[in-house]
Amino acid sequence: MKHARLLLLAVLPLLAVLPLVAVAVCFLAPGLTDASGAAGRARARQDAERPAGAGLAAPDKKELAQKLVASAENSTLDWRSAYAYIEDIGDGQGYTAGLIGFCSGTHDLLVLVEGYTKNHPGNGLARYLPALRKVDGTDSHQGLGPGFVAAWRKEASVAAFRRAQDAERDRVYFDPAVRRAKLDGLGTLGQFIYYDAMVMHGPGTGAGGFYDLRTRAMAQADTPAEGGSEKTYLDIFLDVRRTAMKAESAHHDTTRIDTAQRMFLYDGNLDLRTPLEWKVYGETYKVP
């Protein structure tokens, strides 16, 4: 973009003397008068190739996104089986539970149970709210323990609780990730890359959170919305995220990037077209 502006400034003095030459330059090198230059034209071609209404929020793509996340979070494509999941994985965030990995130490599990109890008082998890408030921000199990684990698994059989998990996933993670990715000019793959990063690193702006990773990536490459290459920007974003994961003992395995997301990127599959095949933790997954 900057090169295009410099070239245009070089041509401007000639316009008063050589109008015909200037017109010829415009016809022969339209990129000189296009602020986006070659990157803008490439992005336009990418957009033209995408079917109308495409995006991760489309029902089939959203279903695919949940399968991709579940393969990394729970080693299965049956993401609905994760509603009842709960354990302490030793990452310093207390209990990790549910289809998106809500954590007792990171506030989102507390918000989920509070909202669910507001709409469904007397549910099996309501009596643990005082303990959840006390352990919020820590890895403590005080006041929770086996009783809470059993109550979570039992409540997961209730349709209303499953719907509550869906709604909180969308409100906190899925919808913001897709919205931010679209504003950054990213297609379906980029939207998923943002979503998966937000699931693992959280939607916060602090060090190591999703928005911190995005800021670091943008310092190295322009987003498509800024005239940059979609592939280049996403490659940089994955580099930044991979480095962040390696710095965390609980997330040192980066196969969800190396043999999944980056593989889709290098294959040029910016629309997450199926069939898909990828590996996480050495296991192969396929979606026809």
Coordinates of N, CA and C in Angstrom, one line a residue, residues 6 52 91 96 116-117 145 156 165 189 198 201 225 250 257 261 263 275 283 285:
L6 N 3.7 5.9 -3.0 CA 5.0 6.5 -3.4 C 5.0 6.6 -4.9
A52 N -22.1 -17.0 -1.5 CA -22.8 -16.0 -0.7 C -23.2 -16.6 0.6
D91 N -3.9 -27.3 35.1 CA -3.4 -26.1 34.5 C -3.6 -24.9 35.3
T96 N -12.1 -27.9 34.9 CA -12.5 -27.6 33.5 C -13.7 -28.5 33.2
Y116 N -27.8 -19.9 34.7 CA -28.6 -21.0 34.6 C -29.5 -21.1 35.9
T117 N -29.0 -20.7 37.0 CA -29.8 -20.7 38.2 C -30.8 -19.6 38.2
G145 N -15.4 -30.3 45.2 CA -15.0 -31.7 45.3 C -15.9 -32.7 44.6
A156 N -26.0 -32.4 33.4 CA -25.8 -32.4 32.0 C -26.8 -33.2 31.3
Q165 N -25.3 -24.1 28.3 CA -23.9 -24.2 27.8 C -23.8 -23.7 26.4
L189 N -12.0 -20.1 7.6 CA -10.8 -20.6 8.3 C -10.3 -19.7 9.3
M198 N -9.7 -18.3 21.1 CA -10.4 -17.6 22.1 C -10.9 -18.7 23.2
H201 N -7.4 -19.6 25.1 CA -6.6 -18.5 25.7 C -7.6 -17.5 26.4
A225 N -8.2 -6.7 6.3 CA -9.0 -5.5 6.3 C -8.0 -4.3 6.2
A250 N 0.5 -26.8 30.4 CA -0.7 -27.6 30.1 C -1.0 -27.6 28.6
I257 N -2.6 -26.9 16.1 CA -2.1 -25.9 15.1 C -1.3 -26.6 14.0
Q261 N -4.9 -26.7 11.9 CA -5.2 -25.4 11.3 C -4.1 -24.9 10.3
M263 N -2.2 -26.7 8.5 CA -2.3 -27.6 7.4 C -3.4 -27.1 6.4
P275 N -14.4 -32.5 2.1 CA -14.0 -33.3 3.3 C -12.7 -32.7 3.9
E283 N -3.8 -38.6 16.8 CA -5.0 -39.3 16.3 C -5.5 -38.6 15.0
Y285 N -8.5 -37.6 12.4 CA -9.9 -37.3 12.4 C -10.3 -37.0 10.9

